[in-house]
Every structure is written in structure tokens, then in C-alpha cells.
Amino acid sequence: MRQFLPVQRMNDTGIGLAGIDGVWWLPAQTPFSLQPTVADALNAFGCAVFALFDCVTTLFQQETDERIGELLRYKVPESLQEFVGNGRVLSVRPDFQLQQMNNGRLQPVVTELEICPSAHGFA
């Protein structure tokens, strides 16, 4: 019978990131409860990310500084420029990994943000 070694099997696929060979994350092999501090950090992240998006949207719509528009249109193909809406973010799906700190606490680390409209296929 073949032994279940998820990390070894993932490493064998050749996965890597930014020069790191092998997986840079480990799957949870059993369910676990999040520490209250992690739930608090996730709630704080939600409030902060939407405050940031609201601020950027306001700056984009006011067009007081063209640098915001240039940044938001950076590398957007000309054929898609006409589809730019009001800049409002409708939803965000973040990917988090939990990093164990020296004091044993878990800290969520954002590894990816998928933003709607755009990454969810609504663009």
C-alpha cells in the first residue's frame, strides 16, 4: 500500500514560487479551529481592504491626479479600455495562508486577491 505523503507528492510535481523549490505551504491534514486573534485579523483585513478600494475609487472618479488612472489602466489592452466602468469593486476573494509566529500564534498572510468585476469573469 502506498503511503499518503501530501507534501512529498506536491514537491514531486515540480511546483515552486519565486525561486523556492517545492511547496511553500502545507495542507491541513485534519480540521482545526482558528484562534480568536486570527478571526479578528481577518475581520480587520476585510474592513481595511474595502476602505482602500473605496479611497482608490474616489480618487479614480474625481480624476484630480491622473497617476491613479494611469496606474489602474497599466497594461490594460486598448481593446478593453472602453469597458472600464466606474472603478467600483463589487467583491473580493482573498487567498490566505496561515503562518505560525515565534510565539505560537497564527497570522493570516494574503497571497492573492481576486477582484470582481475582473477576475471573477464579470469584466
CSV table of N, CA and C in Angstrom, one decimal:
chain,number,residue,atom,x,y,z
A,1,MET,N,0.8,-1.2,0.0
A,1,MET,CA,0.0,0.0,0.0
A,1,MET,C,0.9,1.2,0.0
A,2,ARG,N,0.6,2.2,-0.9
A,2,ARG,CA,1.3,3.4,-1.0
A,2,ARG,C,1.0,4.4,0.2
A,3,GLN,N,2.0,4.9,0.8
A,3,GLN,CA,1.8,5.8,2.0
A,3,GLN,C,1.4,7.2,1.4
A,4,PHE,N,0.5,7.8,2.2
A,4,PHE,CA,0.0,9.1,1.8
A,4,PHE,C,0.9,10.2,2.3
A,5,LEU,N,1.7,10.8,1.4
A,5,LEU,CA,2.6,11.8,1.8
A,5,LEU,C,2.3,13.1,1.0
A,6,PRO,N,1.4,13.9,1.4
A,6,PRO,CA,0.9,15.0,0.5
A,6,PRO,C,2.0,16.0,0.2
A,7,VAL,N,2.9,16.3,1.1
A,7,VAL,CA,4.0,17.3,0.8
A,7,VAL,C,4.9,16.7,-0.2
A,8,GLN,N,5.3,15.5,0.0
A,8,GLN,CA,6.2,14.8,-1.0
A,8,GLN,C,5.6,14.8,-2.4
A,9,ARG,N,4.3,14.4,-2.4
A,9,ARG,CA,3.6,14.3,-3.7
A,9,ARG,C,3.5,15.6,-4.4
A,10,MET,N,3.3,16.7,-3.6
A,10,MET,CA,3.2,18.0,-4.2
A,10,MET,C,4.6,18.5,-4.7
A,11,ASN,N,5.6,18.2,-3.9
A,11,ASN,CA,7.0,18.6,-4.3
A,11,ASN,C,7.4,17.8,-5.6
A,12,ASP,N,6.9,16.6,-5.8
A,12,ASP,CA,7.2,15.8,-6.9
A,12,ASP,C,6.6,16.4,-8.2
A,13,THR,N,5.6,17.3,-8.1
A,13,THR,CA,5.0,17.9,-9.3
A,13,THR,C,5.9,19.0,-9.9
A,14,GLY,N,6.9,19.4,-9.1
A,14,GLY,CA,7.8,20.5,-9.6
A,14,GLY,C,7.3,21.9,-9.3
A,15,ILE,N,6.3,21.9,-8.4
A,15,ILE,CA,5.7,23.2,-8.1
A,15,ILE,C,6.8,24.1,-7.4
A,16,GLY,N,6.7,25.4,-7.5
A,16,GLY,CA,7.7,26.3,-6.9
A,16,GLY,C,7.2,27.7,-7.0
A,17,LEU,N,7.8,28.6,-6.3
A,17,LEU,CA,7.4,30.0,-6.4
A,17,LEU,C,8.7,30.9,-6.1
A,18,ALA,N,8.9,31.8,-6.9
A,18,ALA,CA,10.0,32.8,-6.7
A,18,ALA,C,11.3,32.2,-6.3
A,19,GLY,N,11.7,31.2,-6.9
A,19,GLY,CA,13.0,30.5,-6.6
A,19,GLY,C,12.9,29.6,-5.5
A,20,ILE,N,11.8,29.4,-4.9
A,20,ILE,CA,11.6,28.4,-3.8
A,20,ILE,C,11.3,27.1,-4.4
A,21,ASP,N,12.1,26.1,-4.2
A,21,ASP,CA,11.8,24.7,-4.7
A,21,ASP,C,10.8,24.1,-3.8
A,22,GLY,N,9.8,23.4,-4.4
A,22,GLY,CA,8.8,22.7,-3.6
A,22,GLY,C,7.7,23.6,-3.1
A,23,VAL,N,6.8,23.0,-2.3
A,23,VAL,CA,5.7,23.7,-1.8
A,23,VAL,C,6.1,24.7,-0.8
A,24,TRP,N,5.5,25.9,-0.7
A,24,TRP,CA,5.8,26.9,0.3
A,24,TRP,C,4.6,27.0,1.3
A,25,TRP,N,3.7,26.0,1.2
A,25,TRP,CA,2.6,25.9,2.1
A,25,TRP,C,2.3,24.5,2.4
A,26,LEU,N,1.7,24.2,3.5
A,26,LEU,CA,1.3,22.8,3.8
A,26,LEU,C,-0.2,22.7,4.0
A,27,PRO,N,-0.7,21.6,3.5
A,27,PRO,CA,-2.2,21.4,3.7
A,27,PRO,C,-2.5,20.9,5.1
A,28,ALA,N,-3.6,21.4,5.6
A,28,ALA,CA,-4.1,20.9,6.9
A,28,ALA,C,-4.6,19.4,6.7
A,29,GLN,N,-4.1,18.5,7.5
A,29,GLN,CA,-4.5,17.1,7.3
A,29,GLN,C,-5.7,16.8,8.2
A,30,THR,N,-6.0,17.6,9.1
A,30,THR,CA,-7.1,17.4,10.0
A,30,THR,C,-7.8,18.8,10.2
A,31,PRO,N,-9.1,18.9,10.4
A,31,PRO,CA,-9.7,20.2,10.7
A,31,PRO,C,-9.2,20.8,12.0
A,32,PHE,N,-9.2,22.1,12.0
A,32,PHE,CA,-8.7,22.8,13.2
A,32,PHE,C,-9.5,24.1,13.4
A,33,SER,N,-9.6,24.6,14.6
A,33,SER,CA,-10.3,25.8,14.8
A,33,SER,C,-9.3,27.0,14.8
A,34,LEU,N,-9.7,28.1,14.3
A,34,LEU,CA,-8.9,29.3,14.2
A,34,LEU,C,-8.9,29.9,15.6
A,35,GLN,N,-7.7,30.5,16.0
A,35,GLN,CA,-7.6,31.2,17.2
A,35,GLN,C,-8.4,32.5,17.1
A,36,PRO,N,-9.0,33.0,18.1
A,36,PRO,CA,-9.8,34.3,18.1
A,36,PRO,C,-9.0,35.4,17.4
A,37,THR,N,-7.7,35.5,17.7
A,37,THR,CA,-6.9,36.5,17.1
A,37,THR,C,-6.8,36.5,15.6
A,38,VAL,N,-6.9,35.2,15.0
A,38,VAL,CA,-6.9,35.1,13.6
A,38,VAL,C,-8.3,35.6,13.0
A,39,ALA,N,-9.4,35.3,13.6
A,39,ALA,CA,-10.7,35.7,13.2
A,39,ALA,C,-10.7,37.3,13.3
A,40,ASP,N,-10.1,37.8,14.3
A,40,ASP,CA,-10.1,39.3,14.5
A,40,ASP,C,-9.3,39.9,13.3
A,41,ALA,N,-8.1,39.3,13.0
A,41,ALA,CA,-7.3,39.8,11.9
A,41,ALA,C,-8.0,39.7,10.6
A,42,LEU,N,-8.7,38.7,10.3
A,42,LEU,CA,-9.5,38.5,9.1
A,42,LEU,C,-10.6,39.6,9.0
A,43,ASN,N,-11.3,39.9,10.1
A,43,ASN,CA,-12.3,40.9,10.1
A,43,ASN,C,-11.6,42.3,9.8
A,44,ALA,N,-10.5,42.5,10.5
A,44,ALA,CA,-9.8,43.8,10.3
A,44,ALA,C,-9.4,43.9,8.8
A,45,PHE,N,-8.9,42.8,8.2
A,45,PHE,CA,-8.5,42.9,6.8
A,45,PHE,C,-9.6,43.3,5.9
A,46,GLY,N,-10.8,42.7,6.2
A,46,GLY,CA,-12.0,43.0,5.3
A,46,GLY,C,-12.3,44.4,5.4
A,47,CYS,N,-12.3,45.0,6.6
A,47,CYS,CA,-12.6,46.5,6.7
A,47,CYS,C,-11.5,47.3,6.0
A,48,ALA,N,-10.3,46.9,6.2
A,48,ALA,CA,-9.2,47.7,5.6
A,48,ALA,C,-9.1,47.7,4.1
A,49,VAL,N,-9.4,46.5,3.5
A,49,VAL,CA,-9.3,46.3,2.1
A,49,VAL,C,-10.4,47.1,1.4
A,50,PHE,N,-11.6,47.1,1.9
A,50,PHE,CA,-12.7,47.9,1.3
A,50,PHE,C,-12.5,49.4,1.5
A,51,ALA,N,-11.9,49.8,2.6
A,51,ALA,CA,-11.6,51.2,2.8
A,51,ALA,C,-10.6,51.7,1.8
A,52,LEU,N,-9.6,50.8,1.5
A,52,LEU,CA,-8.6,51.1,0.5
A,52,LEU,C,-9.2,51.2,-0.9
A,53,PHE,N,-10.1,50.2,-1.2
A,53,PHE,CA,-10.7,50.3,-2.6
A,53,PHE,C,-11.6,51.5,-2.7
A,54,ASP,N,-12.4,51.8,-1.6
A,54,ASP,CA,-13.2,53.0,-1.7
A,54,ASP,C,-12.4,54.3,-1.9
A,55,CYS,N,-11.3,54.4,-1.3
A,55,CYS,CA,-10.4,55.5,-1.5
A,55,CYS,C,-9.9,55.6,-2.9
A,56,VAL,N,-9.4,54.5,-3.4
A,56,VAL,CA,-8.9,54.5,-4.8
A,56,VAL,C,-10.0,54.8,-5.8
A,57,THR,N,-11.2,54.2,-5.6
A,57,THR,CA,-12.3,54.5,-6.5
A,57,THR,C,-12.6,56.0,-6.5
A,58,THR,N,-12.6,56.6,-5.3
A,58,THR,CA,-12.9,58.1,-5.2
A,58,THR,C,-11.9,58.9,-6.0
A,59,LEU,N,-10.6,58.5,-5.8
A,59,LEU,CA,-9.6,59.2,-6.5
A,59,LEU,C,-9.7,59.0,-8.0
A,60,PHE,N,-10.0,57.8,-8.4
A,60,PHE,CA,-10.1,57.5,-9.8
A,60,PHE,C,-11.3,58.3,-10.4
A,61,GLN,N,-12.4,58.4,-9.7
A,61,GLN,CA,-13.6,59.0,-10.3
A,61,GLN,C,-13.4,60.6,-10.3
A,62,GLN,N,-12.7,61.1,-9.3
A,62,GLN,CA,-12.5,62.6,-9.3
A,62,GLN,C,-11.5,63.0,-10.3
A,63,GLU,N,-10.6,62.2,-10.7
A,63,GLU,CA,-9.6,62.5,-11.7
A,63,GLU,C,-8.8,63.7,-11.3
A,64,THR,N,-8.5,63.9,-10.0
A,64,THR,CA,-7.7,65.0,-9.6
A,64,THR,C,-6.2,64.8,-9.8
A,65,ASP,N,-5.9,63.5,-9.9
A,65,ASP,CA,-4.5,63.1,-10.2
A,65,ASP,C,-4.5,62.0,-11.2
A,66,GLU,N,-4.0,62.3,-12.4
A,66,GLU,CA,-4.0,61.3,-13.5
A,66,GLU,C,-3.2,60.1,-13.2
A,67,ARG,N,-2.3,60.1,-12.2
A,67,ARG,CA,-1.4,59.0,-11.9
A,67,ARG,C,-2.3,57.8,-11.4
A,68,ILE,N,-3.4,58.0,-10.7
A,68,ILE,CA,-4.2,56.9,-10.3
A,68,ILE,C,-4.8,56.2,-11.6
A,69,GLY,N,-5.3,57.0,-12.5
A,69,GLY,CA,-5.9,56.4,-13.7
A,69,GLY,C,-4.8,55.7,-14.5
A,70,GLU,N,-3.6,56.3,-14.6
A,70,GLU,CA,-2.6,55.6,-15.3
A,70,GLU,C,-2.2,54.3,-14.7
A,71,LEU,N,-2.2,54.2,-13.4
A,71,LEU,CA,-1.9,53.0,-12.7
A,71,LEU,C,-2.9,52.0,-12.9
A,72,LEU,N,-4.2,52.4,-12.8
A,72,LEU,CA,-5.3,51.4,-12.9
A,72,LEU,C,-5.5,50.9,-14.4
A,73,ARG,N,-5.0,51.7,-15.3
A,73,ARG,CA,-5.0,51.3,-16.7
A,73,ARG,C,-3.7,50.6,-17.2
A,74,TYR,N,-2.8,50.5,-16.4
A,74,TYR,CA,-1.5,50.0,-16.7
A,74,TYR,C,-1.6,48.6,-17.3
A,75,LYS,N,-1.1,48.4,-18.5
A,75,LYS,CA,-1.1,47.1,-19.3
A,75,LYS,C,-2.5,46.6,-19.6
A,76,VAL,N,-3.5,47.4,-19.5
A,76,VAL,CA,-4.8,47.1,-20.0
A,76,VAL,C,-4.8,47.3,-21.5
A,77,PRO,N,-5.1,46.2,-22.3
A,77,PRO,CA,-5.1,46.3,-23.7
A,77,PRO,C,-6.1,47.4,-24.2
A,78,GLU,N,-5.7,48.1,-25.3
A,78,GLU,CA,-6.5,49.2,-25.8
A,78,GLU,C,-8.0,48.7,-26.1
A,79,SER,N,-8.1,47.5,-26.6
A,79,SER,CA,-9.4,46.9,-26.9
A,79,SER,C,-10.3,46.8,-25.7
A,80,LEU,N,-9.7,46.8,-24.5
A,80,LEU,CA,-10.5,46.7,-23.3
A,80,LEU,C,-10.8,48.0,-22.6
A,81,GLN,N,-10.1,49.0,-23.0
A,81,GLN,CA,-10.2,50.3,-22.3
A,81,GLN,C,-11.6,50.9,-22.3
A,82,GLU,N,-12.4,50.6,-23.3
A,82,GLU,CA,-13.8,51.1,-23.4
A,82,GLU,C,-14.7,50.4,-22.4
A,83,PHE,N,-14.3,49.3,-21.8
A,83,PHE,CA,-15.1,48.6,-20.9
A,83,PHE,C,-14.9,49.0,-19.4
A,84,VAL,N,-14.0,50.0,-19.2
A,84,VAL,CA,-13.7,50.4,-17.8
A,84,VAL,C,-15.0,51.0,-17.3
A,85,GLY,N,-15.4,50.5,-16.1
A,85,GLY,CA,-16.6,51.1,-15.5
A,85,GLY,C,-16.3,52.2,-14.6
A,86,ASN,N,-17.1,52.3,-13.5
A,86,ASN,CA,-16.8,53.4,-12.5
A,86,ASN,C,-15.7,53.1,-11.6
A,87,GLY,N,-15.1,51.9,-11.7
A,87,GLY,CA,-14.0,51.6,-10.8
A,87,GLY,C,-14.4,50.9,-9.5
A,88,ARG,N,-15.6,50.8,-9.3
A,88,ARG,CA,-16.1,50.2,-8.0
A,88,ARG,C,-15.8,48.7,-7.9
A,89,VAL,N,-15.3,48.3,-6.8
A,89,VAL,CA,-15.0,46.9,-6.5
A,89,VAL,C,-16.3,46.3,-5.9
A,90,LEU,N,-16.8,45.2,-6.5
A,90,LEU,CA,-18.1,44.6,-6.0
A,90,LEU,C,-17.8,43.5,-5.0
A,91,SER,N,-16.8,42.8,-5.2
A,91,SER,CA,-16.4,41.7,-4.2
A,91,SER,C,-14.9,41.4,-4.4
A,92,VAL,N,-14.4,40.8,-3.3
A,92,VAL,CA,-13.0,40.4,-3.2
A,92,VAL,C,-13.0,39.0,-2.7
A,93,ARG,N,-12.2,38.2,-3.3
A,93,ARG,CA,-12.0,36.8,-2.7
A,93,ARG,C,-10.5,36.7,-2.5
A,94,PRO,N,-10.1,36.9,-1.2
A,94,PRO,CA,-8.6,36.8,-0.9
A,94,PRO,C,-8.3,35.3,-0.6
A,95,ASP,N,-7.0,35.0,-0.9
A,95,ASP,CA,-6.5,33.7,-0.5
A,95,ASP,C,-5.5,34.0,0.6
A,96,PHE,N,-5.7,33.2,1.7
A,96,PHE,CA,-4.8,33.4,2.9
A,96,PHE,C,-4.0,32.1,3.1
A,97,GLN,N,-2.9,32.3,3.7
A,97,GLN,CA,-2.1,31.2,4.3
A,97,GLN,C,-1.9,31.5,5.7
A,98,LEU,N,-1.9,30.6,6.6
A,98,LEU,CA,-1.6,30.8,8.0
A,98,LEU,C,-0.1,30.6,8.3
A,99,GLN,N,0.5,31.6,8.8
A,99,GLN,CA,1.9,31.5,9.2
A,99,GLN,C,2.1,31.4,10.7
A,100,GLN,N,2.8,30.4,11.2
A,100,GLN,CA,3.0,30.3,12.6
A,100,GLN,C,4.1,31.3,13.1
A,101,MET,N,3.8,32.1,14.0
A,101,MET,CA,4.8,33.1,14.5
A,101,MET,C,5.6,32.4,15.6
A,102,ASN,N,6.7,33.1,16.0
A,102,ASN,CA,7.6,32.5,17.1
A,102,ASN,C,6.9,32.3,18.4
A,103,ASN,N,5.8,33.1,18.7
A,103,ASN,CA,5.1,33.0,19.9
A,103,ASN,C,4.0,31.9,19.8
A,104,GLY,N,3.9,31.2,18.7
A,104,GLY,CA,2.9,30.1,18.5
A,104,GLY,C,1.6,30.6,17.9
A,105,ARG,N,1.4,31.9,17.8
A,105,ARG,CA,0.2,32.4,17.2
A,105,ARG,C,0.2,32.2,15.7
A,106,LEU,N,-1.0,32.1,15.2
A,106,LEU,CA,-1.1,32.0,13.7
A,106,LEU,C,-1.4,33.4,13.2
A,107,GLN,N,-0.8,33.7,12.1
A,107,GLN,CA,-1.1,35.0,11.4
A,107,GLN,C,-1.5,34.8,10.0
A,108,PRO,N,-2.6,35.3,9.5
A,108,PRO,CA,-3.0,35.2,8.1
A,108,PRO,C,-2.1,36.0,7.2
A,109,VAL,N,-1.7,35.5,6.1
A,109,VAL,CA,-0.9,36.2,5.1
A,109,VAL,C,-1.7,36.1,3.8
A,110,VAL,N,-1.9,37.3,3.2
A,110,VAL,CA,-2.7,37.3,1.9
A,110,VAL,C,-1.7,36.9,0.8
A,111,THR,N,-2.1,36.0,0.0
A,111,THR,CA,-1.3,35.5,-1.1
A,111,THR,C,-1.9,35.9,-2.5
A,112,GLU,N,-3.2,36.2,-2.5
A,112,GLU,CA,-3.8,36.6,-3.7
A,112,GLU,C,-5.1,37.3,-3.5
A,113,LEU,N,-5.5,38.3,-4.3
A,113,LEU,CA,-6.8,38.9,-4.2
A,113,LEU,C,-7.4,38.8,-5.6
A,114,GLU,N,-8.6,38.2,-5.6
A,114,GLU,CA,-9.4,38.2,-6.9
A,114,GLU,C,-10.5,39.2,-6.7
A,115,ILE,N,-10.6,40.1,-7.6
A,115,ILE,CA,-11.5,41.2,-7.5
A,115,ILE,C,-12.6,41.2,-8.6
A,116,CYS,N,-13.8,41.5,-8.2
A,116,CYS,CA,-14.9,41.5,-9.1
A,116,CYS,C,-15.4,42.9,-9.2
A,117,PRO,N,-15.6,43.5,-10.4
A,117,PRO,CA,-15.5,42.7,-11.7
A,117,PRO,C,-14.1,42.6,-12.1
A,118,SER,N,-13.8,41.6,-12.7
A,118,SER,CA,-12.5,41.3,-13.3
A,118,SER,C,-12.1,39.9,-13.2
A,119,ALA,N,-11.5,39.5,-12.1
A,119,ALA,CA,-11.0,38.1,-12.0
A,119,ALA,C,-12.1,37.1,-11.9
A,120,HIS,N,-13.3,37.5,-11.6
A,120,HIS,CA,-14.4,36.5,-11.4
A,120,HIS,C,-15.2,36.3,-12.7
A,121,GLY,N,-14.7,36.9,-13.8
A,121,GLY,CA,-15.4,36.7,-15.1
A,121,GLY,C,-16.5,37.7,-15.4
A,122,PHE,N,-16.6,38.8,-14.6
A,122,PHE,CA,-17.7,39.7,-14.8
A,122,PHE,C,-17.2,40.9,-15.6
A,123,ALA,N,-16.0,41.0,-16.0
A,123,ALA,CA,-15.5,42.1,-16.7
A,123,ALA,C,-16.0,42.1,-18.2
